Coordinates of C-alpha atoms and ligand atoms in Angstrom, one line a residue:
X787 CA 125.2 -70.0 -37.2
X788 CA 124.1 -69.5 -33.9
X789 CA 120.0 -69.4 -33.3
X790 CA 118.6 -66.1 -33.4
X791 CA 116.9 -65.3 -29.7
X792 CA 114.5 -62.6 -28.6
X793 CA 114.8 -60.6 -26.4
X794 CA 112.5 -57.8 -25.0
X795 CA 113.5 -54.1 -24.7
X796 CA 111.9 -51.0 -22.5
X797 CA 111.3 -48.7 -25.5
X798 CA 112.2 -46.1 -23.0
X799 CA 115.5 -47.1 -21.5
X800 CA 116.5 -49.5 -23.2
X801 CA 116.5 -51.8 -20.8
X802 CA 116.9 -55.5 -21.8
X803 CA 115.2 -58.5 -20.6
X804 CA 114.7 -62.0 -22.0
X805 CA 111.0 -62.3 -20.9
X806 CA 108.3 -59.9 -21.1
X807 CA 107.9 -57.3 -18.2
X808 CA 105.0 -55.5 -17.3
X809 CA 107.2 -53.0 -15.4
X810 CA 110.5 -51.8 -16.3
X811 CA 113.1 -52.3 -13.2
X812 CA 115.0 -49.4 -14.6
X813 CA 113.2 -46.8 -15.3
X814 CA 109.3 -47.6 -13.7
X815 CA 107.6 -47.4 -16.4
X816 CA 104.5 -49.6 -17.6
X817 CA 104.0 -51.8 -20.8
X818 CA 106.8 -50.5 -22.5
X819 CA 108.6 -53.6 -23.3
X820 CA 108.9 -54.7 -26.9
X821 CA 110.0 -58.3 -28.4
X822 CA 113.0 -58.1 -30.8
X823 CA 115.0 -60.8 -32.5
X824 CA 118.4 -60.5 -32.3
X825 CA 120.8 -62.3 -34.2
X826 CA 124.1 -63.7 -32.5
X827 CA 126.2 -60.6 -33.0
X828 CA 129.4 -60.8 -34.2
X829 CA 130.8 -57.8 -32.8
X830 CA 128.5 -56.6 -30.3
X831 CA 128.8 -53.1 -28.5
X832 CA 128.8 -54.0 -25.1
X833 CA 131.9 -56.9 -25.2
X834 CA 134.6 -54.6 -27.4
X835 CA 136.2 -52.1 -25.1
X836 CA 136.5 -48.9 -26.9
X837 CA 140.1 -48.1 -27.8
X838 CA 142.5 -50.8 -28.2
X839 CA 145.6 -49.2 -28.4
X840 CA 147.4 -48.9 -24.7
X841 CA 147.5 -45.6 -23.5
X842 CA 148.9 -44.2 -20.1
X843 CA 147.7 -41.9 -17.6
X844 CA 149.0 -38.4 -18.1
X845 CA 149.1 -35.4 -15.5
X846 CA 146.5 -33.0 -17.1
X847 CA 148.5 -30.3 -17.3
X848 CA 150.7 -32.3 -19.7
X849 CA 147.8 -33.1 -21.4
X850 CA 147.6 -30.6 -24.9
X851 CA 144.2 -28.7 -25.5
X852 CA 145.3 -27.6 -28.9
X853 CA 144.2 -30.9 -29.9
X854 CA 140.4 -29.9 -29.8
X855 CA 140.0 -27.0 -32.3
X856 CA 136.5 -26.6 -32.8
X857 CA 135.0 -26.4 -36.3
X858 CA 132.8 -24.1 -36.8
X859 CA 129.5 -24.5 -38.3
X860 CA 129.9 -21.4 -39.9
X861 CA 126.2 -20.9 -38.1
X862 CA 126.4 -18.2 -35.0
X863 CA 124.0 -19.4 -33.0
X864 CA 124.2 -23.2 -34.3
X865 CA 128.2 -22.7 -32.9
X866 CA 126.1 -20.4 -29.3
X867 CA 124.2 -23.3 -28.4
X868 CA 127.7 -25.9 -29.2
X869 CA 129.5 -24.1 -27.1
X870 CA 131.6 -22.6 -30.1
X871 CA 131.7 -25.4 -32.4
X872 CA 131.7 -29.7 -32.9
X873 CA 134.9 -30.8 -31.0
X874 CA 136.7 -33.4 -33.3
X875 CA 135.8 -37.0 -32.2
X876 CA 132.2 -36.1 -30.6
X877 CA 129.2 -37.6 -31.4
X878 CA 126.2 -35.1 -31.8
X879 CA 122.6 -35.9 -32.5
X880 CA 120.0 -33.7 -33.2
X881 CA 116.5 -34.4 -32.3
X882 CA 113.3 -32.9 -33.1
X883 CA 109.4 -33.6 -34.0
X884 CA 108.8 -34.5 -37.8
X885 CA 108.9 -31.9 -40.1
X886 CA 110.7 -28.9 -37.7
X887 CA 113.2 -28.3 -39.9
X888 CA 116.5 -31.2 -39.1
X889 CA 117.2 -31.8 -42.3
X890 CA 117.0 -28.3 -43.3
X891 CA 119.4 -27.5 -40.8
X892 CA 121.7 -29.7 -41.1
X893 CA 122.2 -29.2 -44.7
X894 CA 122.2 -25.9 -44.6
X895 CA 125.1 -26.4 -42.3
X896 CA 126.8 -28.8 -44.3
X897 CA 126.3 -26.1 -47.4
X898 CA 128.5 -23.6 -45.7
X899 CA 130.8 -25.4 -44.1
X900 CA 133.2 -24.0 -46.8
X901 CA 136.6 -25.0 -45.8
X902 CA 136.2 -28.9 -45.0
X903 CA 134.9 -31.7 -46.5
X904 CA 131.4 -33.2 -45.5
X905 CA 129.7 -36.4 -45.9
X906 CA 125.9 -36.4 -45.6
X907 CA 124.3 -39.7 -45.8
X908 CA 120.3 -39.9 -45.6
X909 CA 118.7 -42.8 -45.2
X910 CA 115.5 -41.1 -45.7
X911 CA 116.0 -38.7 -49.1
X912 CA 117.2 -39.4 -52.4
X913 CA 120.3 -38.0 -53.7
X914 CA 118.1 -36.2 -56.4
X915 CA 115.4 -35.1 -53.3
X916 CA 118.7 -33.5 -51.3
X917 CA 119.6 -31.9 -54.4
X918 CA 116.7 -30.1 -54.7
X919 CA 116.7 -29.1 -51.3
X920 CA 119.9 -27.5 -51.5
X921 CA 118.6 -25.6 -54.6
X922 CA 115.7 -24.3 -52.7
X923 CA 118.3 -23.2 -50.0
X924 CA 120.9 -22.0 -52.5
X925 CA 118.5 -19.9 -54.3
X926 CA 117.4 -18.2 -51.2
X927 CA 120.2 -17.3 -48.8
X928 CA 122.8 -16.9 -51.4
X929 CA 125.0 -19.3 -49.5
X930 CA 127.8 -20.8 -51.3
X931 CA 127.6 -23.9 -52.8
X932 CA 130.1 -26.0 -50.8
X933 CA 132.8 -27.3 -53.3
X934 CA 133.5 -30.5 -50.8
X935 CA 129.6 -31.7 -50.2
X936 CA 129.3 -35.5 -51.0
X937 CA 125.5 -36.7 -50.6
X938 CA 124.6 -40.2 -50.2
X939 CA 121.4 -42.2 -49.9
X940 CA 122.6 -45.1 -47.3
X941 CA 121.2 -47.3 -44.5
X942 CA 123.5 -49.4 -44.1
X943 CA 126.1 -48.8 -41.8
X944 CA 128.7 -51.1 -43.1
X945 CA 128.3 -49.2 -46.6
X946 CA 128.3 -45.5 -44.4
X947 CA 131.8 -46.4 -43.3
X948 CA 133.3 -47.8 -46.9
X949 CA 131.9 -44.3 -48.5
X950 CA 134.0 -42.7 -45.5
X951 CA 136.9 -44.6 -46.7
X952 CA 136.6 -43.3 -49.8
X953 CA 135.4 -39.5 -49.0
X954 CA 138.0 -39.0 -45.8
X955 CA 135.3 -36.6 -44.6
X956 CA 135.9 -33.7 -42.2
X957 CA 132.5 -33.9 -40.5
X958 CA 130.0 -36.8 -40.9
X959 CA 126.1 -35.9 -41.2
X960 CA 123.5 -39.2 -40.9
X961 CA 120.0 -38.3 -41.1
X962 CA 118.1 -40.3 -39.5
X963 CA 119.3 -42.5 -36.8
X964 CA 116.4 -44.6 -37.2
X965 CA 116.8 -45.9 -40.7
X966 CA 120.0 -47.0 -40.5
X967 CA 120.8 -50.5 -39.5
X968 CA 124.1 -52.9 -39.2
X969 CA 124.9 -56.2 -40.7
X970 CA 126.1 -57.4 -36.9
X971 CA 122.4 -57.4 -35.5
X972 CA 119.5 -58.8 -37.2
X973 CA 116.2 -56.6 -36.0
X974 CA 115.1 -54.1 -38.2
X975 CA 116.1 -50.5 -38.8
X976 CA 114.8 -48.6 -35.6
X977 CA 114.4 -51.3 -33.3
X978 CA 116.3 -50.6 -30.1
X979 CA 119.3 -53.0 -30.6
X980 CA 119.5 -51.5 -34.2
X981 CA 119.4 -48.1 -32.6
X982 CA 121.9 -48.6 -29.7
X983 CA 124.2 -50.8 -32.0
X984 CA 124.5 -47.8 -34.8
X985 CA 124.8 -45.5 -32.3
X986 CA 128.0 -47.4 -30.5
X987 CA 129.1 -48.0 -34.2
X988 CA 129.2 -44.2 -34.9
X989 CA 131.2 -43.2 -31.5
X990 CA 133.3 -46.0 -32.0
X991 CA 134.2 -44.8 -35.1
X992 CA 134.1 -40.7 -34.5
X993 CA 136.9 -41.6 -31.0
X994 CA 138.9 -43.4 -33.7
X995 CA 139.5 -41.2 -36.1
X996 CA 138.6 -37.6 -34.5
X997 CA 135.8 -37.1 -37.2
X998 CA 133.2 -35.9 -35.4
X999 CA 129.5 -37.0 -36.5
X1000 CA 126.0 -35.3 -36.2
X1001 CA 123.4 -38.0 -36.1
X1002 CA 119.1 -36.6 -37.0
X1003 CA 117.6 -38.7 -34.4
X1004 CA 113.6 -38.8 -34.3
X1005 CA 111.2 -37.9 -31.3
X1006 CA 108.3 -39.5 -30.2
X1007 CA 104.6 -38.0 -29.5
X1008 CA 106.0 -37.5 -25.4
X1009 CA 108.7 -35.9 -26.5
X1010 CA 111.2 -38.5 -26.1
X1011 CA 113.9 -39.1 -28.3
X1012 CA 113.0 -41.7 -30.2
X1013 CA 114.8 -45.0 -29.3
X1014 CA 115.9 -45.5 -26.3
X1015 CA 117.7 -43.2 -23.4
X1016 CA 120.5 -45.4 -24.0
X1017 CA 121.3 -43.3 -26.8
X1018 CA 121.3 -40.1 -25.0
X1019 CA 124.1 -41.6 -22.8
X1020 CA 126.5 -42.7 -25.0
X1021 CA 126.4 -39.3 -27.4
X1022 CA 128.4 -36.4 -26.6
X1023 CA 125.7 -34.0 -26.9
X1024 CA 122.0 -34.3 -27.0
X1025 CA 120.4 -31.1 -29.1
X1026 CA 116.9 -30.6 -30.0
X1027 CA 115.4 -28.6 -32.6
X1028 CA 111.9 -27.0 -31.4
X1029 CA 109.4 -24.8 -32.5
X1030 CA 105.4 -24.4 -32.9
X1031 CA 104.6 -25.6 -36.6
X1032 CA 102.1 -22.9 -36.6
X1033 CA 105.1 -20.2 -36.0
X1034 CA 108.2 -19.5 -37.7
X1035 CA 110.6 -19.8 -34.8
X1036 CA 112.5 -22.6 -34.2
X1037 CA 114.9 -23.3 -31.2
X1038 CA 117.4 -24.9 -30.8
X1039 CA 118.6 -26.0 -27.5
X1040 CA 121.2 -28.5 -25.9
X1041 CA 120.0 -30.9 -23.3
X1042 CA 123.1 -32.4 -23.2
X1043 CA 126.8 -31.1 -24.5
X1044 CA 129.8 -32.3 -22.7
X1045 CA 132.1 -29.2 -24.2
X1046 CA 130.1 -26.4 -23.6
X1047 CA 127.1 -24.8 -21.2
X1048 CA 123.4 -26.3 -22.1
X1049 CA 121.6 -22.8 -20.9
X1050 CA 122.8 -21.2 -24.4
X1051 CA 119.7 -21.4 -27.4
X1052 CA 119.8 -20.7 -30.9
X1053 CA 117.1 -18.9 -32.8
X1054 CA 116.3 -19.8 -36.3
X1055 CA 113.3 -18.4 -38.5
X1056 CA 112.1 -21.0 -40.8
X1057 CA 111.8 -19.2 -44.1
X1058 CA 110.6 -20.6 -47.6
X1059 CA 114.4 -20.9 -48.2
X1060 CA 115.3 -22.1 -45.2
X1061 CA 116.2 -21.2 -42.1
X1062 CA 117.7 -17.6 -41.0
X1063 CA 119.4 -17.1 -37.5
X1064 CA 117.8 -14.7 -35.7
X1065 CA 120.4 -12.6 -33.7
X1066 CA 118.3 -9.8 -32.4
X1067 CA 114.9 -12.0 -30.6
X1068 CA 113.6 -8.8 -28.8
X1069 CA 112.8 -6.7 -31.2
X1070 CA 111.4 -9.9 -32.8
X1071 CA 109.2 -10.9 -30.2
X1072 CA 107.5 -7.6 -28.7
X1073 CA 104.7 -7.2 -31.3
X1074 CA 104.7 -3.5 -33.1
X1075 CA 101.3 -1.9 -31.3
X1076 CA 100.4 1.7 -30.5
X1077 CA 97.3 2.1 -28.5
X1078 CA 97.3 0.5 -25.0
X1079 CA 95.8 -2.8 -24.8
X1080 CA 94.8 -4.4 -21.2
X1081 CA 96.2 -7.8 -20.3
X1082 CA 99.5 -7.3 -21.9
X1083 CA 103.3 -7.3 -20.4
X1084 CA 106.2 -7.7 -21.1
X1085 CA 108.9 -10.3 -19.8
X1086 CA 112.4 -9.6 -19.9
X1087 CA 113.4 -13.1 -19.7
X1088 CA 117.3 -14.4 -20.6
X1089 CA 117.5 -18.2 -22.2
X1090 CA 120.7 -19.2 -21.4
X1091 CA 123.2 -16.2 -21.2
X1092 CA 120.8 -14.0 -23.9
X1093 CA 118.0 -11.5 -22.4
X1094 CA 114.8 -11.9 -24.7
X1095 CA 112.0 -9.8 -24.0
X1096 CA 108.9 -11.5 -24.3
X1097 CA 105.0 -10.2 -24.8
X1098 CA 102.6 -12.7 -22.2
X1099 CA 99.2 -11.8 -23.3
X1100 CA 96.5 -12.6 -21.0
X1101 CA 92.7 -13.0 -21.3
X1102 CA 90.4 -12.6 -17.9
X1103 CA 86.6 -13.1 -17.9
X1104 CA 83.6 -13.9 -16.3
X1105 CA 83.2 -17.8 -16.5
X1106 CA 80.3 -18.8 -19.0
X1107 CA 80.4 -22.6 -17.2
X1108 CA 80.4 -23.9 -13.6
X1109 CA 83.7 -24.6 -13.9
X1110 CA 85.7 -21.7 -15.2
X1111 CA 88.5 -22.3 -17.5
X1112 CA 92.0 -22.0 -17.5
X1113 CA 94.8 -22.2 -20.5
X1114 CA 98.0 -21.2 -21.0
X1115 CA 100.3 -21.2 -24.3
X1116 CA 104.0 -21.5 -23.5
X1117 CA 104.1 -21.5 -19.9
X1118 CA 103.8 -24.4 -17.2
X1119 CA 99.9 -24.8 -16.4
X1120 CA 100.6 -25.5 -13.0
X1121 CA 102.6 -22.4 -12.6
X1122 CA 99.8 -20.4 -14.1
X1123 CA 97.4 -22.2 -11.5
X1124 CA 99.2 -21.4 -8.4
X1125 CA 100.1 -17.6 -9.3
X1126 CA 96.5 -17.6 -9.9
X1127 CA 95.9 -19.0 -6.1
X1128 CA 98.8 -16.4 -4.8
X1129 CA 96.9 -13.1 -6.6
X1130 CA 93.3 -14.4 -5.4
X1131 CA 94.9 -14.8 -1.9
X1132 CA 97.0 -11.3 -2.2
X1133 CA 95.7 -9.1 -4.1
X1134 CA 91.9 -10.4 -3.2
X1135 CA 90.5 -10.8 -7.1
X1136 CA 87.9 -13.5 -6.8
X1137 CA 89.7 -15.0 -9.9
X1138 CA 88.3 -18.4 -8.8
X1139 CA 85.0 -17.7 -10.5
X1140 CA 87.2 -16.5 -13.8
X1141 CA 88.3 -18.0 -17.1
X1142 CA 91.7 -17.2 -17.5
X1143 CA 93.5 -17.5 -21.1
X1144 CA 97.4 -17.0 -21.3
X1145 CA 99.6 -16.7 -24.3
X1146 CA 103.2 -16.3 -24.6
X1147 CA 103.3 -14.5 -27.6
X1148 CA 105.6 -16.2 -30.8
X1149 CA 104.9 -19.6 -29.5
X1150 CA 107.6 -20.3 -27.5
X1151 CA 108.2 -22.0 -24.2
X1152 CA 109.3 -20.3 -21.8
X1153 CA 111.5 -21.6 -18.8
X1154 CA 112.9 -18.8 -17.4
X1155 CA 111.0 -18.2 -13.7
X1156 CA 111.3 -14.4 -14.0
X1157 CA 108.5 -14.1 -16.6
X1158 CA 106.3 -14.5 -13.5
X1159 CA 105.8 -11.2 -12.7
X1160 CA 104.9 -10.2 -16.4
X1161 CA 102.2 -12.7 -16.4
X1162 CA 101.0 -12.3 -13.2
X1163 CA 100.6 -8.3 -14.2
X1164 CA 98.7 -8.9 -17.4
X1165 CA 96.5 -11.2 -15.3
X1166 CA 95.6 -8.0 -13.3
X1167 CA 95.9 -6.0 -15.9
X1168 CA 93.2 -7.6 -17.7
X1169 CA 91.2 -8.4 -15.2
X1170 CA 90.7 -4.6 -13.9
X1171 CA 91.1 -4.0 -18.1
X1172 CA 93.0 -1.1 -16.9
X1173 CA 96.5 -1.3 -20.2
X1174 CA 100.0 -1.8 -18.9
X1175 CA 102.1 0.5 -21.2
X1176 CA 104.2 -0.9 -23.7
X1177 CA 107.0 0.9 -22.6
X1178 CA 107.3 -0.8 -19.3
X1179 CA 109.0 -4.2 -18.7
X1180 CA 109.0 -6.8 -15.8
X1181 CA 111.7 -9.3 -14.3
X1182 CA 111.2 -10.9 -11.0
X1183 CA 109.9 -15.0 -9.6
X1184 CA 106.7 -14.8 -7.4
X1185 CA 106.9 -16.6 -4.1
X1186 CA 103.8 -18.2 -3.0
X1187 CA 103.2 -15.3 -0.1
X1188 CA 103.5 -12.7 -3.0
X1189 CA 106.1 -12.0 -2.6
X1190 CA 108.6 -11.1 -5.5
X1191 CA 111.8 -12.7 -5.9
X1192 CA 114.9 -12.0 -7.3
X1193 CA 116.0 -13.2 -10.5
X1194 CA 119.6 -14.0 -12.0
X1195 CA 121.6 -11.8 -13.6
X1196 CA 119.5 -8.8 -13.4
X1197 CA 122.0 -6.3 -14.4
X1198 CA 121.8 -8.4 -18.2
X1199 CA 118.1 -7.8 -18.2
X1200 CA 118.7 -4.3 -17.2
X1201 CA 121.1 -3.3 -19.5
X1202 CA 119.0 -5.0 -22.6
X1203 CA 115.6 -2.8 -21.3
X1204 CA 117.5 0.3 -21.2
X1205 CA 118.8 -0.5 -25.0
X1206 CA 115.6 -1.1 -26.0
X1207 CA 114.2 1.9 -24.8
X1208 CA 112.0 0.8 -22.6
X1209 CA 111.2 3.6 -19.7
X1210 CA 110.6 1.3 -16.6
X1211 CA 111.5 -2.0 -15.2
X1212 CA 110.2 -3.8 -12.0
X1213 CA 112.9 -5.8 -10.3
X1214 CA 112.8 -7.3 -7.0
X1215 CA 113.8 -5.1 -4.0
X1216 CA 116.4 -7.7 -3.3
X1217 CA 118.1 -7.6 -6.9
X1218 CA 119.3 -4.4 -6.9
X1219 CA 121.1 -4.2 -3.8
X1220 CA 124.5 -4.2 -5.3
X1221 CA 123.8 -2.6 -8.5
X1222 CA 124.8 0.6 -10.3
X1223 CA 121.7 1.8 -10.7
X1224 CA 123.3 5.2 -12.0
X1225 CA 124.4 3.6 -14.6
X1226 CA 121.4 2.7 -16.4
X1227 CA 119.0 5.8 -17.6
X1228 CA 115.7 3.4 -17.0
X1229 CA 113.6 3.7 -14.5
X1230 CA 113.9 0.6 -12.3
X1231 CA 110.6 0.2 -9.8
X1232 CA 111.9 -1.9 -7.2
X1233 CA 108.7 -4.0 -5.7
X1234 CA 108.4 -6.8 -2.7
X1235 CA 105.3 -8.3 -3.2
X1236 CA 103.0 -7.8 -5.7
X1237 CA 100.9 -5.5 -4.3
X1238 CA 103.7 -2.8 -4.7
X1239 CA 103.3 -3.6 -8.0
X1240 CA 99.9 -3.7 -8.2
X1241 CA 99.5 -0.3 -6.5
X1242 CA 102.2 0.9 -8.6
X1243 CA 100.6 0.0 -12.5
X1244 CA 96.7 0.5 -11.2
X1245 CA 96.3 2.6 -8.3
Ligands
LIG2476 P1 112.7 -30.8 -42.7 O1 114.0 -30.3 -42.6 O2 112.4 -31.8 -43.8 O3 112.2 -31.4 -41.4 P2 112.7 -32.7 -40.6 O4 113.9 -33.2 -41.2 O5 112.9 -32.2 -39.2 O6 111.6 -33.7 -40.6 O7 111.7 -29.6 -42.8 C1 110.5 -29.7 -43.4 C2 109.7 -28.4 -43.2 O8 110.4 -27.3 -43.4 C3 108.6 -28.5 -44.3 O9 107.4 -28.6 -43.7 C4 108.8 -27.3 -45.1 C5 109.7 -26.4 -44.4 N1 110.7 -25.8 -45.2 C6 110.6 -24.4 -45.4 O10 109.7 -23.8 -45.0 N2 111.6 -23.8 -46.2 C7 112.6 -24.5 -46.7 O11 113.5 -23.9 -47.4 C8 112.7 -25.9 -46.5 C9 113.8 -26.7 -47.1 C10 111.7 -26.5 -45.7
LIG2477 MG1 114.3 -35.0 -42.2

């Protein structure tokens, strides 16, 4: 038997060194490197070149497509954010902070995927625990109890593959990519090698036989997938389930999907029997008030190729402390700092000498640059406490002159304003120069720097 070694891994790349390294030569970072004991593998990742069997090049247009029908999750926006399904053969893995719902969503999916058979191994529940969890969602959602559902409590990966012998499943589920651990390596379950060794054991075997699998992988307090980056590399597509605990929403987004566009989300409400797909956020989002409140706009914002209109709420007063303060829920701080520098500098509000509260309203996180305009109205707003009405709506980037900068796809953010009866929208001047504007029945306020709009909303 050959003598186990050690060896030290970046817990942040993976990278792999056989003495201790302050600094990571991969990836930069500091004190990251951890000491694992690795057993002589017997088959290691790295040395077996996937795919044995000789295959030879092929012009592409030879090449069939048909091979790659998608199987739906029988999820909408679970199948929006894959690009309209799992490709056979890919290897998937979810990740997402403790407790945001993975398991929940990935057994929900399993439930009614009606027409195929799953496997879903947990190395983390008990078959009894996974029972009752699909009880709770049965009960609720009144989806139908997949015939074909074989549960398994598992860590082993040697033992994963001989229940896969036995099931033949369509689509394999493993929750959580951290518990699980091969014979071949020697370190324990969630160690890097154990991590990066599974992981190559799964693709391996999903590129063999076509099955595709959907691994739970766990994220760390920066937000990192747990384990190493290593793994984001060798999966097909890297999805993470998201959400403020405190809210019901959850998003889910793709970092990574070789098959299909990562600008698409999915939106999921977490219920007490489980989670529903939200298909209509807008009319989610815009909180249901009457009387005109100062400090309130609203974004209409597009994740991916969807337009969600967003409520930023903002909060301007005289600073109690020397130093005023400054805080901002769901949007970049930094962002909120410099359109804070651009309206003190334009519009000349001595906002310097004011605390400033923002708050994206729903708890989410929004990426989208044409929000800017919303939130740097409902700064205004708030701080000459004169109300925006709730009937207005606002697309468009700031520049750092002020000045107010297209946005893509306006026509989308448009056309969703106009459906949801809102009466005005303020676009850039430069967004509408090839657009219809007949064709909408909004109002659209065209603006160049904020001022316009300023003048426009106050004067
Ligand atoms: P879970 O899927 O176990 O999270 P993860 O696998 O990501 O760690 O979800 C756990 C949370 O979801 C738990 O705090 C309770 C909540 N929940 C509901 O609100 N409704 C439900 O039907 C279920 C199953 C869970
Ligand atoms: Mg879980």
């Amino acid at each position: 038997m050959a003598k186990p070694k050690s060896y030290y891994f970046c817990n942040e790349c993976g990278y792999q060194s056989s003495s201790w390294l302050g600094r990571c030569p991969e990836c930069g970072k500091f004190g990251t490197f951890q000491e694992e004991v690795v057993q002589a593998t017997k088959t290691s990742a790295g040395s077996k070149t996937a795919g044995s069997a000789v295959s030879k090049p092929k012009l592409i247009r030879d090449v069939s497509a048909s091979e790659t029908q998608r199987v739906s999750t029988q999820c909408g926006e679970f199948d929006r954010v894959l690009g309209g399904g799992i490709v056979p053969g890919s290897l998937l893995l979810l990740g997402g902070e403790p407790g945001i719902g993975k398991s929940t969503l990935l057994l929900q999916t399993a439930l009614s995927i009606s027409d195929r058979k799953v496997l879903y191994v947990s190395g983390e529940e008990s078959e009894q625990q996974i029972k009752m969890r699909a009880d709770r969602l049965e009960n609720g959602g009144g989806r139908r109890q997949n015939g074909e559902l074989y549960v398994v409590s598992e860590t082993v990966t040697q033992r994963i593959f001989e229940h896969v012998d036995s099931v033949q499943p369509d689509l394999l589920i493993v929750d959580s990519i951290q518990t699980i651990c091969t014979e071949n390596i020697d370190s324990s379950a969630g160690s890097i090698s154990q991590i990066r060794e599974c992981t190559a054991e799964f693709q391996r075997f999903a590129k063999e036989n076509g099955v595709p699998v959907l691994l739970v992988g766990h994220i760390t307090k920066d937000g990192n997938l747990a384990g190493p980056k290593v793994m984001e590399h060798i999966v097909d597509c890297v999805l993470q389930f998201e959400g403020d605990r405190n809210y019901g929403y959850r998003l889910l987004r793709s970092l990574k999907n070789r098959f299909g566009s990562t600008a698409e989300i999915g939106i999921f409400e977490m219920q007490g029997d489980g989670l529903r797909e939200v298909t209509n956020p807008s009319e989610f989002l815009l909180s249901q008030r009457d009387e005109n409140l100062s400090g309130c706009a609203i974004a209409a914002t597009l994740e991916g190729a969807r337009p969600m209109f967003i409520e930023v709420q903002s909060l301007v007063s005289s600073a109690v402390y020397g130093t005023p303060q400054r805080n901002a829920n769901g949007f970049d701080f930094r962002r909120l700092s410099m359109l804070l520098a651009v309206l003190e500098k334009r519009c000349g509000f001595k906002l310097g000498a004011k605390d400033v509260f923002l708050n994206i309203a729903g708890g989410l996180r929004v990426s989208d640059p044409g929000i800017d305009l919303a939130v740097a109205c409902s700064i205004l707003s708030s701080n000459v406490d004169i109300p925006i009405s709730p009937r207005y709506s606002f697309a468009a980037e700031m520049g750092l002159s002020g000045e107010v900068r297209p946005v893509g796809r306006v026509e989308h953010r448009i056309a969703e304003a106009d459906r949801l009866g809102f009466e005005k929208i303020f676009v850039s001047k430069y967004n509408t120069r090839s657009l219809d504007k007949k064709r909408f029945g909004i109002e659209i306020v065209e603006v160049s720097v904020i001022e316009d709009a300023f003048r426009s909303l106050f004067a």
